[in-house]
C-alpha cells in the first residue's frame, strides 16, 4: 500500500518538475528533451510575419529539401535542426482566404491528408484566436521509412492569401515539443498591422 503511495508522490514530483522546466519560449532558454533551446523572433516574407523559432534552426539544404519534399511545390521556408529531424515550414498558397473560412480550410485539408494516406492517425484539431486572427490546426501521426512522425499543420489568412505552416518531429519526441509548438503558434505576429495594446 505505502509503496503505491510513494510511487504516486514520485510521479507528482516528476510531473511538477517537468511543468517547471517548460518555460516561456519568449523569455529565455526552454528545456526540450535533454537539451535547452534558445528561441528568437524571426522575420519572414519581407518582414511581414514574425515567428519564434529555435535560434540554431537553419535553412534546410537544397539536397535535403528535394529528398524530404519531392514535389516541386515544396514549402518556401523550411527551417530545421542539425540532422533535419525537427522541421518548421511556412508557405504562402496563392489561394484567397478570409477569417471566417479558416475552419473550413482546416477541415478540407485534414480530409485530403486522410484520403491521401488512410494509415495516418489524427489527434486534436481546432481553431486558436491569436491577435484577433483565427489559426486553424490539426495534428496527426504519419509513418516514415523507419519511424513515426508527429505532424502539426496550421493555417491562417495572410494578406488575403492562405499561409500554411507545419511542424514535424519524430513521434516519440512529440510530448516534449507539443506545448512549445502551440507557444510558437500563439506568438505569430503580422508586422503590417498596428498593434493593439
mmCIF file of N, CA, C and O in Angstrom, residues 76-178:
data_model
loop_
_atom_site.group_PDB
_atom_site.id
_atom_site.type_symbol
_atom_site.label_atom_id
_atom_site.label_comp_id
_atom_site.label_asym_id
_atom_site.label_seq_id
_atom_site.Cartn_x
_atom_site.Cartn_y
_atom_site.Cartn_z
ATOM 1 N N UNK A 76 8.110 27.155 -49.144
ATOM 2 C CA UNK A 76 9.083 28.216 -49.431
ATOM 3 C C UNK A 76 10.139 28.302 -48.318
ATOM 4 O O UNK A 76 11.316 28.448 -48.577
ATOM 5 N N UNK A 77 9.683 28.207 -47.067
ATOM 6 C CA UNK A 77 10.601 28.315 -45.929
ATOM 7 C C UNK A 77 10.631 26.975 -45.201
ATOM 8 O O UNK A 77 9.574 26.453 -44.798
ATOM 9 N N UNK A 78 11.830 26.420 -45.062
ATOM 10 C CA UNK A 78 11.997 25.151 -44.349
ATOM 11 C C UNK A 78 13.164 25.324 -43.388
ATOM 12 O O UNK A 78 14.314 25.404 -43.803
ATOM 13 N N UNK A 79 12.848 25.428 -42.106
ATOM 14 C CA UNK A 79 13.876 25.571 -41.066
ATOM 15 C C UNK A 79 13.952 24.262 -40.293
ATOM 16 O O UNK A 79 12.912 23.676 -39.977
ATOM 17 N N UNK A 80 15.169 23.829 -39.967
ATOM 18 C CA UNK A 80 15.284 22.549 -39.263
ATOM 19 C C UNK A 80 16.483 22.531 -38.321
ATOM 20 O O UNK A 80 17.368 23.385 -38.399
ATOM 21 N N UNK A 81 16.468 21.519 -37.448
ATOM 22 C CA UNK A 81 17.599 21.312 -36.544
ATOM 23 C C UNK A 81 18.744 20.682 -37.346
ATOM 24 O O UNK A 81 18.619 20.411 -38.538
ATOM 25 N N UNK A 82 19.836 20.416 -36.658
ATOM 26 C CA UNK A 82 21.071 19.957 -37.298
ATOM 27 C C UNK A 82 20.891 18.732 -38.204
ATOM 28 O O UNK A 82 21.389 18.698 -39.314
ATOM 29 N N UNK A 83 20.154 17.714 -37.705
ATOM 30 C CA UNK A 83 20.030 16.496 -38.513
ATOM 31 C C UNK A 83 18.739 16.431 -39.336
ATOM 32 O O UNK A 83 18.446 15.422 -39.975
ATOM 33 N N UNK A 84 17.966 17.530 -39.321
ATOM 34 C CA UNK A 84 16.760 17.578 -40.147
ATOM 35 C C UNK A 84 15.590 16.783 -39.606
ATOM 36 O O UNK A 84 14.591 16.581 -40.290
ATOM 37 N N UNK A 85 15.681 16.354 -38.323
ATOM 38 C CA UNK A 85 14.595 15.536 -37.759
ATOM 39 C C UNK A 85 13.470 16.383 -37.165
ATOM 40 O O UNK A 85 12.372 15.893 -36.926
ATOM 41 N N UNK A 86 13.743 17.669 -36.912
ATOM 42 C CA UNK A 86 12.712 18.588 -36.400
ATOM 43 C C UNK A 86 12.612 19.722 -37.417
ATOM 44 O O UNK A 86 13.603 20.390 -37.705
ATOM 45 N N UNK A 87 11.416 19.895 -37.976
ATOM 46 C CA UNK A 87 11.265 20.817 -39.102
ATOM 47 C C UNK A 87 10.075 21.751 -38.899
ATOM 48 O O UNK A 87 9.006 21.326 -38.464
ATOM 49 N N UNK A 88 10.281 23.013 -39.248
ATOM 50 C CA UNK A 88 9.198 24.008 -39.273
ATOM 51 C C UNK A 88 9.153 24.551 -40.694
ATOM 52 O O UNK A 88 10.191 24.968 -41.226
ATOM 53 N N UNK A 89 7.973 24.519 -41.322
ATOM 54 C CA UNK A 89 7.861 25.079 -42.670
ATOM 55 C C UNK A 89 6.797 26.162 -42.703
ATOM 56 O O UNK A 89 5.853 26.147 -41.903
ATOM 57 N N UNK A 90 6.956 27.088 -43.636
ATOM 58 C CA UNK A 90 5.973 28.142 -43.871
ATOM 59 C C UNK A 90 5.813 28.294 -45.373
ATOM 60 O O UNK A 90 6.802 28.275 -46.105
ATOM 61 N N UNK A 91 4.581 28.460 -45.808
ATOM 62 C CA UNK A 91 4.341 28.592 -47.230
ATOM 63 C C UNK A 91 3.102 29.452 -47.462
ATOM 64 O O UNK A 91 2.101 29.282 -46.776
ATOM 65 N N UNK A 92 3.198 30.353 -48.440
ATOM 66 C CA UNK A 92 2.015 31.136 -48.813
ATOM 67 C C UNK A 92 1.411 30.453 -50.025
ATOM 68 O O UNK A 92 2.097 30.216 -51.022
ATOM 69 N N UNK A 93 0.161 30.094 -49.917
ATOM 70 C CA UNK A 93 -0.544 29.448 -51.025
ATOM 71 C C UNK A 93 -1.396 30.517 -51.683
ATOM 72 O O UNK A 93 -2.142 31.241 -51.017
ATOM 73 N N UNK A 94 -1.258 30.612 -52.981
ATOM 74 C CA UNK A 94 -1.952 31.677 -53.702
ATOM 75 C C UNK A 94 -3.428 31.346 -53.866
ATOM 76 O O UNK A 94 -3.937 31.166 -54.956
ATOM 77 N N UNK A 95 -4.067 31.244 -52.727
ATOM 78 C CA UNK A 95 -5.483 30.902 -52.741
ATOM 79 C C UNK A 95 -6.135 31.804 -51.700
ATOM 80 O O UNK A 95 -5.689 31.862 -50.562
ATOM 81 N N UNK A 96 -7.143 32.580 -52.109
ATOM 82 C CA UNK A 96 -7.725 33.556 -51.176
ATOM 83 C C UNK A 96 -8.316 32.894 -49.934
ATOM 84 O O UNK A 96 -8.832 31.780 -50.010
ATOM 85 N N UNK A 97 -8.182 33.576 -48.820
ATOM 86 C CA UNK A 97 -8.719 33.044 -47.562
ATOM 87 C C UNK A 97 -9.198 34.208 -46.730
ATOM 88 O O UNK A 97 -8.519 35.224 -46.619
ATOM 89 N N UNK A 98 -10.392 34.103 -46.185
ATOM 90 C CA UNK A 98 -10.769 35.093 -45.192
ATOM 91 C C UNK A 98 -11.044 34.427 -43.866
ATOM 92 O O UNK A 98 -11.226 33.218 -43.777
ATOM 93 N N UNK A 99 -11.002 35.266 -42.841
ATOM 94 C CA UNK A 99 -11.064 34.842 -41.444
ATOM 95 C C UNK A 99 -12.132 33.767 -41.177
ATOM 96 O O UNK A 99 -11.870 32.796 -40.495
ATOM 97 N N UNK A 100 -13.339 33.945 -41.739
ATOM 98 C CA UNK A 100 -14.444 33.029 -41.420
ATOM 99 C C UNK A 100 -14.245 31.649 -42.040
ATOM 100 O O UNK A 100 -14.915 30.692 -41.651
ATOM 101 N N UNK A 101 -13.354 31.544 -43.029
ATOM 102 C CA UNK A 101 -13.209 30.257 -43.738
ATOM 103 C C UNK A 101 -12.039 29.410 -43.254
ATOM 104 O O UNK A 101 -11.767 28.353 -43.809
ATOM 105 N N UNK A 102 -11.351 29.880 -42.204
ATOM 106 C CA UNK A 102 -10.178 29.152 -41.711
ATOM 107 C C UNK A 102 -10.565 27.739 -41.259
ATOM 108 O O UNK A 102 -9.878 26.764 -41.589
ATOM 109 N N UNK A 103 -11.681 27.609 -40.553
ATOM 110 C CA UNK A 103 -12.139 26.302 -40.072
ATOM 111 C C UNK A 103 -12.465 25.360 -41.223
ATOM 112 O O UNK A 103 -12.124 24.177 -41.200
ATOM 113 N N UNK A 104 -13.113 25.918 -42.252
ATOM 114 C CA UNK A 104 -13.462 25.146 -43.437
ATOM 115 C C UNK A 104 -12.195 24.630 -44.128
ATOM 116 O O UNK A 104 -12.121 23.472 -44.535
ATOM 117 N N UNK A 105 -11.212 25.497 -44.268
ATOM 118 C CA UNK A 105 -9.940 25.127 -44.898
ATOM 119 C C UNK A 105 -9.264 24.009 -44.099
ATOM 120 O O UNK A 105 -8.808 23.019 -44.663
ATOM 121 N N UNK A 106 -9.231 24.186 -42.773
ATOM 122 C CA UNK A 106 -8.615 23.178 -41.894
ATOM 123 C C UNK A 106 -9.280 21.817 -42.102
ATOM 124 O O UNK A 106 -8.605 20.812 -42.300
ATOM 125 N N UNK A 107 -10.617 21.799 -42.097
ATOM 126 C CA UNK A 107 -11.345 20.538 -42.265
ATOM 127 C C UNK A 107 -11.079 19.922 -43.631
ATOM 128 O O UNK A 107 -10.905 18.710 -43.756
ATOM 129 N N UNK A 108 -11.024 20.771 -44.660
ATOM 130 C CA UNK A 108 -10.778 20.296 -46.022
ATOM 131 C C UNK A 108 -9.391 19.684 -46.149
ATOM 132 O O UNK A 108 -9.229 18.604 -46.734
ATOM 133 N N UNK A 109 -8.381 20.363 -45.583
ATOM 134 C CA UNK A 109 -7.007 19.863 -45.652
ATOM 135 C C UNK A 109 -6.872 18.541 -44.891
ATOM 136 O O UNK A 109 -6.196 17.628 -45.329
ATOM 137 N N UNK A 110 -7.545 18.479 -43.756
ATOM 138 C CA UNK A 110 -7.495 17.259 -42.943
ATOM 139 C C UNK A 110 -8.077 16.083 -43.734
ATOM 140 O O UNK A 110 -7.518 14.993 -43.750
ATOM 141 N N UNK A 111 -9.179 16.352 -44.450
ATOM 142 C CA UNK A 111 -9.830 15.313 -45.237
ATOM 143 C C UNK A 111 -8.903 14.839 -46.370
ATOM 144 O O UNK A 111 -8.766 13.642 -46.621
ATOM 145 N N UNK A 112 -8.232 15.791 -47.035
ATOM 146 C CA UNK A 112 -7.309 15.450 -48.130
ATOM 147 C C UNK A 112 -6.183 14.564 -47.602
ATOM 148 O O UNK A 112 -5.852 13.537 -48.193
ATOM 149 N N UNK A 113 -5.604 14.962 -46.458
ATOM 150 C CA UNK A 113 -4.485 14.190 -45.906
ATOM 151 C C UNK A 113 -4.955 12.810 -45.456
ATOM 152 O O UNK A 113 -4.260 11.816 -45.643
ATOM 153 N N UNK A 114 -6.158 12.739 -44.919
ATOM 154 C CA UNK A 114 -6.713 11.448 -44.501
ATOM 155 C C UNK A 114 -6.910 10.540 -45.717
ATOM 156 O O UNK A 114 -6.587 9.359 -45.684
ATOM 157 N N UNK A 115 -7.432 11.118 -46.822
ATOM 158 C CA UNK A 115 -7.666 10.328 -48.041
ATOM 159 C C UNK A 115 -6.356 9.904 -48.685
ATOM 160 O O UNK A 115 -6.223 8.789 -49.169
ATOM 161 N N UNK A 116 -5.372 10.820 -48.708
ATOM 162 C CA UNK A 116 -4.086 10.530 -49.330
ATOM 163 C C UNK A 116 -3.392 9.380 -48.629
ATOM 164 O O UNK A 116 -2.749 8.559 -49.260
ATOM 165 N N UNK A 117 -3.489 9.369 -47.295
ATOM 166 C CA UNK A 117 -2.848 8.285 -46.558
ATOM 167 C C UNK A 117 -3.740 7.843 -45.402
ATOM 168 O O UNK A 117 -3.652 8.383 -44.301
ATOM 169 N N UNK A 118 -4.585 6.848 -45.658
ATOM 170 C CA UNK A 118 -5.548 6.403 -44.629
ATOM 171 C C UNK A 118 -4.887 5.852 -43.371
ATOM 172 O O UNK A 118 -5.548 5.729 -42.336
ATOM 173 N N UNK A 119 -3.594 5.534 -43.423
ATOM 174 C CA UNK A 119 -2.945 4.979 -42.223
ATOM 175 C C UNK A 119 -2.535 6.068 -41.222
ATOM 176 O O UNK A 119 -2.118 5.769 -40.108
ATOM 177 N N UNK A 120 -2.634 7.345 -41.630
ATOM 178 C CA UNK A 120 -2.331 8.430 -40.685
ATOM 179 C C UNK A 120 -3.306 8.373 -39.510
ATOM 180 O O UNK A 120 -4.478 8.068 -39.696
ATOM 181 N N UNK A 121 -2.790 8.675 -38.321
ATOM 182 C CA UNK A 121 -3.638 8.695 -37.123
ATOM 183 C C UNK A 121 -3.822 10.156 -36.721
ATOM 184 O O UNK A 121 -2.840 10.867 -36.497
ATOM 185 N N UNK A 122 -5.075 10.602 -36.642
ATOM 186 C CA UNK A 122 -5.344 12.005 -36.333
ATOM 187 C C UNK A 122 -5.629 12.204 -34.854
ATOM 188 O O UNK A 122 -6.245 11.359 -34.212
ATOM 189 N N UNK A 123 -5.164 13.346 -34.328
ATOM 190 C CA UNK A 123 -5.376 13.686 -32.927
ATOM 191 C C UNK A 123 -6.264 14.915 -32.847
ATOM 192 O O UNK A 123 -7.312 14.967 -33.452
ATOM 193 N N UNK A 124 -5.791 15.917 -32.154
ATOM 194 C CA UNK A 124 -6.590 17.105 -31.887
ATOM 195 C C UNK A 124 -6.670 18.016 -33.105
ATOM 196 O O UNK A 124 -5.772 18.030 -33.935
ATOM 197 N N UNK A 125 -7.739 18.782 -33.195
ATOM 198 C CA UNK A 125 -7.795 19.856 -34.180
ATOM 199 C C UNK A 125 -8.691 20.952 -33.634
ATOM 200 O O UNK A 125 -9.474 20.723 -32.717
ATOM 201 N N UNK A 126 -8.548 22.157 -34.173
ATOM 202 C CA UNK A 126 -9.361 23.262 -33.674
ATOM 203 C C UNK A 126 -8.922 24.586 -34.255
ATOM 204 O O UNK A 126 -8.163 24.646 -35.222
ATOM 205 N N UNK A 127 -9.433 25.641 -33.637
ATOM 206 C CA UNK A 127 -9.082 26.999 -34.066
ATOM 207 C C UNK A 127 -8.642 27.776 -32.838
ATOM 208 O O UNK A 127 -9.301 27.743 -31.803
ATOM 209 N N UNK A 128 -7.499 28.433 -32.969
ATOM 210 C CA UNK A 128 -6.970 29.256 -31.878
ATOM 211 C C UNK A 128 -7.062 30.696 -32.335
ATOM 212 O O UNK A 128 -6.745 30.997 -33.490
ATOM 213 N N UNK A 129 -7.500 31.579 -31.436
ATOM 214 C CA UNK A 129 -7.516 33.002 -31.811
ATOM 215 C C UNK A 129 -6.239 33.658 -31.307
ATOM 216 O O UNK A 129 -5.916 33.591 -30.128
ATOM 217 N N UNK A 130 -5.481 34.242 -32.227
ATOM 218 C CA UNK A 130 -4.210 34.892 -31.892
ATOM 219 C C UNK A 130 -4.240 36.299 -32.467
ATOM 220 O O UNK A 130 -4.385 36.468 -33.678
ATOM 221 N N UNK A 131 -4.103 37.300 -31.599
ATOM 222 C CA UNK A 131 -4.149 38.702 -32.050
ATOM 223 C C UNK A 131 -5.339 38.931 -32.989
ATOM 224 O O UNK A 131 -5.195 39.461 -34.081
ATOM 225 N N UNK A 132 -6.497 38.477 -32.563
ATOM 226 C CA UNK A 132 -7.771 38.573 -33.293
ATOM 227 C C UNK A 132 -7.729 37.933 -34.685
ATOM 228 O O UNK A 132 -8.480 38.291 -35.572
ATOM 229 N N UNK A 133 -6.836 36.966 -34.859
ATOM 230 C CA UNK A 133 -6.803 36.172 -36.102
ATOM 231 C C UNK A 133 -7.130 34.726 -35.767
ATOM 232 O O UNK A 133 -6.720 34.229 -34.733
ATOM 233 N N UNK A 134 -7.858 34.076 -36.656
ATOM 234 C CA UNK A 134 -8.145 32.653 -36.469
ATOM 235 C C UNK A 134 -7.011 31.831 -37.069
ATOM 236 O O UNK A 134 -6.634 32.042 -38.216
ATOM 237 N N UNK A 135 -6.486 30.907 -36.279
ATOM 238 C CA UNK A 135 -5.479 29.982 -36.787
ATOM 239 C C UNK A 135 -6.029 28.570 -36.606
ATOM 240 O O UNK A 135 -6.262 28.120 -35.491
ATOM 241 N N UNK A 136 -6.275 27.906 -37.722
ATOM 242 C CA UNK A 136 -6.779 26.533 -37.689
ATOM 243 C C UNK A 136 -5.597 25.576 -37.604
ATOM 244 O O UNK A 136 -4.536 25.858 -38.151
ATOM 245 N N UNK A 137 -5.780 24.464 -36.910
ATOM 246 C CA UNK A 137 -4.684 23.493 -36.811
ATOM 247 C C UNK A 137 -5.242 22.083 -36.694
ATOM 248 O O UNK A 137 -6.394 21.875 -36.325
ATOM 249 N N UNK A 138 -4.420 21.103 -37.057
ATOM 250 C CA UNK A 138 -4.699 19.714 -36.713
ATOM 251 C C UNK A 138 -3.377 18.963 -36.578
ATOM 252 O O UNK A 138 -2.362 19.370 -37.112
ATOM 253 N N UNK A 139 -3.440 17.875 -35.791
ATOM 254 C CA UNK A 139 -2.247 17.079 -35.508
ATOM 255 C C UNK A 139 -2.480 15.658 -35.995
ATOM 256 O O UNK A 139 -3.584 15.142 -35.871
ATOM 257 N N UNK A 140 -1.418 15.045 -36.504
ATOM 258 C CA UNK A 140 -1.546 13.646 -36.900
ATOM 259 C C UNK A 140 -0.198 12.945 -36.868
ATOM 260 O O UNK A 140 0.853 13.586 -36.867
ATOM 261 N N UNK A 141 -0.272 11.616 -36.839
ATOM 262 C CA UNK A 141 0.927 10.780 -36.852
ATOM 263 C C UNK A 141 1.002 10.118 -38.214
ATOM 264 O O UNK A 141 0.020 9.543 -38.687
ATOM 265 N N UNK A 142 2.172 10.231 -38.858
ATOM 266 C CA UNK A 142 2.365 9.565 -40.148
ATOM 267 C C UNK A 142 3.563 8.641 -40.016
ATOM 268 O O UNK A 142 4.339 8.756 -39.073
ATOM 269 N N UNK A 143 3.707 7.733 -40.980
ATOM 270 C CA UNK A 143 4.871 6.851 -40.868
ATOM 271 C C UNK A 143 5.917 7.255 -41.901
ATOM 272 O O UNK A 143 5.594 7.601 -43.033
ATOM 273 N N UNK A 144 7.173 7.232 -41.463
ATOM 274 C CA UNK A 144 8.300 7.487 -42.346
ATOM 275 C C UNK A 144 8.959 6.138 -42.616
ATOM 276 O O UNK A 144 8.459 5.104 -42.179
ATOM 277 N N UNK A 145 10.090 6.157 -43.300
ATOM 278 C CA UNK A 145 10.761 4.904 -43.662
ATOM 279 C C UNK A 145 11.031 4.046 -42.436
ATOM 280 O O UNK A 145 10.723 2.866 -42.402
ATOM 281 N N UNK A 146 11.587 4.649 -41.381
ATOM 282 C CA UNK A 146 11.995 3.838 -40.230
ATOM 283 C C UNK A 146 11.423 4.308 -38.898
ATOM 284 O O UNK A 146 11.880 3.902 -37.850
ATOM 285 N N UNK A 147 10.436 5.184 -38.946
ATOM 286 C CA UNK A 147 9.894 5.708 -37.686
ATOM 287 C C UNK A 147 8.524 6.320 -37.924
ATOM 288 O O UNK A 147 8.067 6.437 -39.054
ATOM 289 N N UNK A 148 7.876 6.749 -36.818
ATOM 290 C CA UNK A 148 6.634 7.507 -36.939
ATOM 291 C C UNK A 148 6.953 8.974 -36.740
ATOM 292 O O UNK A 148 7.847 9.323 -35.979
ATOM 293 N N UNK A 149 6.184 9.820 -37.426
ATOM 294 C CA UNK A 149 6.406 11.266 -37.375
ATOM 295 C C UNK A 149 5.171 11.943 -36.791
ATOM 296 O O UNK A 149 4.043 11.600 -37.158
ATOM 297 N N UNK A 150 5.403 12.896 -35.885
ATOM 298 C CA UNK A 150 4.321 13.738 -35.365
ATOM 299 C C UNK A 150 4.269 14.979 -36.249
ATOM 300 O O UNK A 150 5.306 15.598 -36.520
ATOM 301 N N UNK A 151 3.092 15.319 -36.739
ATOM 302 C CA UNK A 151 2.906 16.491 -37.602
ATOM 303 C C UNK A 151 1.841 17.405 -37.036
ATOM 304 O O UNK A 151 0.802 16.919 -36.572
ATOM 305 N N UNK A 152 2.085 18.689 -37.111
ATOM 306 C CA UNK A 152 1.046 19.655 -36.777
ATOM 307 C C UNK A 152 0.988 20.629 -37.948
ATOM 308 O O UNK A 152 2.020 21.176 -38.351
ATOM 309 N N UNK A 153 -0.185 20.787 -38.536
ATOM 310 C CA UNK A 153 -0.360 21.752 -39.631
ATOM 311 C C UNK A 153 -1.213 22.897 -39.116
ATOM 312 O O UNK A 153 -2.154 22.674 -38.352
ATOM 313 N N UNK A 154 -0.870 24.116 -39.543
ATOM 314 C CA UNK A 154 -1.694 25.252 -39.148
ATOM 315 C C UNK A 154 -1.893 26.192 -40.332
ATOM 316 O O UNK A 154 -1.087 26.227 -41.267
ATOM 317 N N UNK A 155 -3.014 26.926 -40.285
ATOM 318 C CA UNK A 155 -3.425 27.768 -41.409
ATOM 319 C C UNK A 155 -3.957 29.096 -40.888
ATOM 320 O O UNK A 155 -4.664 29.129 -39.896
ATOM 321 N N UNK A 156 -3.618 30.162 -41.609
ATOM 322 C CA UNK A 156 -4.195 31.456 -41.275
ATOM 323 C C UNK A 156 -4.257 32.322 -42.507
ATOM 324 O O UNK A 156 -3.565 32.076 -43.496
ATOM 325 N N UNK A 157 -5.091 33.345 -42.436
ATOM 326 C CA UNK A 157 -5.181 34.311 -43.526
ATOM 327 C C UNK A 157 -3.990 35.251 -43.395
ATOM 328 O O UNK A 157 -3.688 35.754 -42.320
ATOM 329 N N UNK A 158 -3.278 35.466 -44.502
ATOM 330 C CA UNK A 158 -2.120 36.355 -44.509
ATOM 331 C C UNK A 158 -2.174 37.182 -45.782
ATOM 332 O O UNK A 158 -2.049 36.658 -46.884
ATOM 333 N N UNK A 159 -2.460 38.473 -45.620
ATOM 334 C CA UNK A 159 -2.601 39.387 -46.761
ATOM 335 C C UNK A 159 -3.594 38.859 -47.797
ATOM 336 O O UNK A 159 -3.352 38.910 -49.000
ATOM 337 N N UNK A 160 -4.698 38.316 -47.292
ATOM 338 C CA UNK A 160 -5.758 37.837 -48.179
ATOM 339 C C UNK A 160 -5.515 36.449 -48.746
ATOM 340 O O UNK A 160 -6.393 35.867 -49.379
ATOM 341 N N UNK A 161 -4.313 35.910 -48.528
ATOM 342 C CA UNK A 161 -3.992 34.577 -49.051
ATOM 343 C C UNK A 161 -3.935 33.573 -47.906
ATOM 344 O O UNK A 161 -4.148 33.917 -46.752
ATOM 345 N N UNK A 162 -3.594 32.343 -48.238
ATOM 346 C CA UNK A 162 -3.509 31.276 -47.243
ATOM 347 C C UNK A 162 -2.062 31.067 -46.834
ATOM 348 O O UNK A 162 -1.211 30.813 -47.683
ATOM 349 N N UNK A 163 -1.801 31.208 -45.542
ATOM 350 C CA UNK A 163 -0.475 30.860 -45.029
ATOM 351 C C UNK A 163 -0.602 29.497 -44.367
ATOM 352 O O UNK A 163 -1.459 29.299 -43.504
ATOM 353 N N UNK A 164 0.230 28.567 -44.816
ATOM 354 C CA UNK A 164 0.200 27.227 -44.242
ATOM 355 C C UNK A 164 1.536 26.965 -43.576
ATOM 356 O O UNK A 164 2.589 27.225 -44.162
ATOM 357 N N UNK A 165 1.497 26.484 -42.353
ATOM 358 C CA UNK A 165 2.718 26.144 -41.637
ATOM 359 C C UNK A 165 2.649 24.703 -41.178
ATOM 360 O O UNK A 165 1.555 24.154 -40.993
ATOM 361 N N UNK A 166 3.819 24.088 -41.018
ATOM 362 C CA UNK A 166 3.843 22.740 -40.455
ATOM 363 C C UNK A 166 4.974 22.642 -39.444
ATOM 364 O O UNK A 166 5.967 23.381 -39.526
ATOM 365 N N UNK A 167 4.787 21.746 -38.509
ATOM 366 C CA UNK A 167 5.846 21.374 -37.583
ATOM 367 C C UNK A 167 5.889 19.861 -37.613
ATOM 368 O O UNK A 167 4.845 19.207 -37.586
ATOM 369 N N UNK A 168 7.096 19.281 -37.655
ATOM 370 C CA UNK A 168 7.184 17.827 -37.553
ATOM 371 C C UNK A 168 8.425 17.415 -36.776
ATOM 372 O O UNK A 168 9.447 18.104 -36.797
ATOM 373 N N UNK A 169 8.275 16.300 -36.061
ATOM 374 C CA UNK A 169 9.404 15.718 -35.328
ATOM 375 C C UNK A 169 9.145 14.223 -35.191
ATOM 376 O O UNK A 169 8.049 13.747 -35.508
ATOM 377 N N UNK A 170 10.136 13.487 -34.726
ATOM 378 C CA UNK A 170 9.957 12.054 -34.507
ATOM 379 C C UNK A 170 8.863 11.884 -33.455
ATOM 380 O O UNK A 170 8.833 12.615 -32.459
ATOM 381 N N UNK A 171 7.963 10.926 -33.691
ATOM 382 C CA UNK A 171 6.775 10.811 -32.851
ATOM 383 C C UNK A 171 7.076 10.660 -31.368
ATOM 384 O O UNK A 171 6.393 11.233 -30.536
ATOM 385 N N UNK A 172 8.133 9.910 -31.018
ATOM 386 C CA UNK A 172 8.367 9.730 -29.578
ATOM 387 C C UNK A 172 8.932 10.980 -28.900
ATOM 388 O O UNK A 172 9.127 11.004 -27.707
ATOM 389 N N UNK A 173 9.164 12.055 -29.676
ATOM 390 C CA UNK A 173 9.590 13.326 -29.070
ATOM 391 C C UNK A 173 8.445 14.342 -29.005
ATOM 392 O O UNK A 173 8.622 15.457 -28.529
ATOM 393 N N UNK A 174 7.259 13.938 -29.493
ATOM 394 C CA UNK A 174 6.185 14.945 -29.604
ATOM 395 C C UNK A 174 5.675 15.418 -28.253
ATOM 396 O O UNK A 174 5.267 16.571 -28.122
ATOM 397 N N UNK A 175 5.727 14.583 -27.222
ATOM 398 C CA UNK A 175 5.271 15.030 -25.901
ATOM 399 C C UNK A 175 6.103 16.210 -25.427
ATOM 400 O O UNK A 175 5.607 17.142 -24.805
ATOM 401 N N UNK A 176 7.417 16.160 -25.724
ATOM 402 C CA UNK A 176 8.319 17.238 -25.314
ATOM 403 C C UNK A 176 8.065 18.516 -26.121
ATOM 404 O O UNK A 176 8.223 19.615 -25.623
ATOM 405 N N UNK A 177 7.701 18.364 -27.398
ATOM 406 C CA UNK A 177 7.600 19.516 -28.305
ATOM 407 C C UNK A 177 6.214 20.142 -28.389
ATOM 408 O O UNK A 177 6.079 21.309 -28.738
ATOM 409 N N UNK A 178 5.175 19.361 -28.093
ATOM 410 C CA UNK A 178 3.812 19.809 -28.390
ATOM 411 C C UNK A 178 3.484 21.174 -27.761
ATOM 412 O O UNK A 178 3.009 22.088 -28.438
#
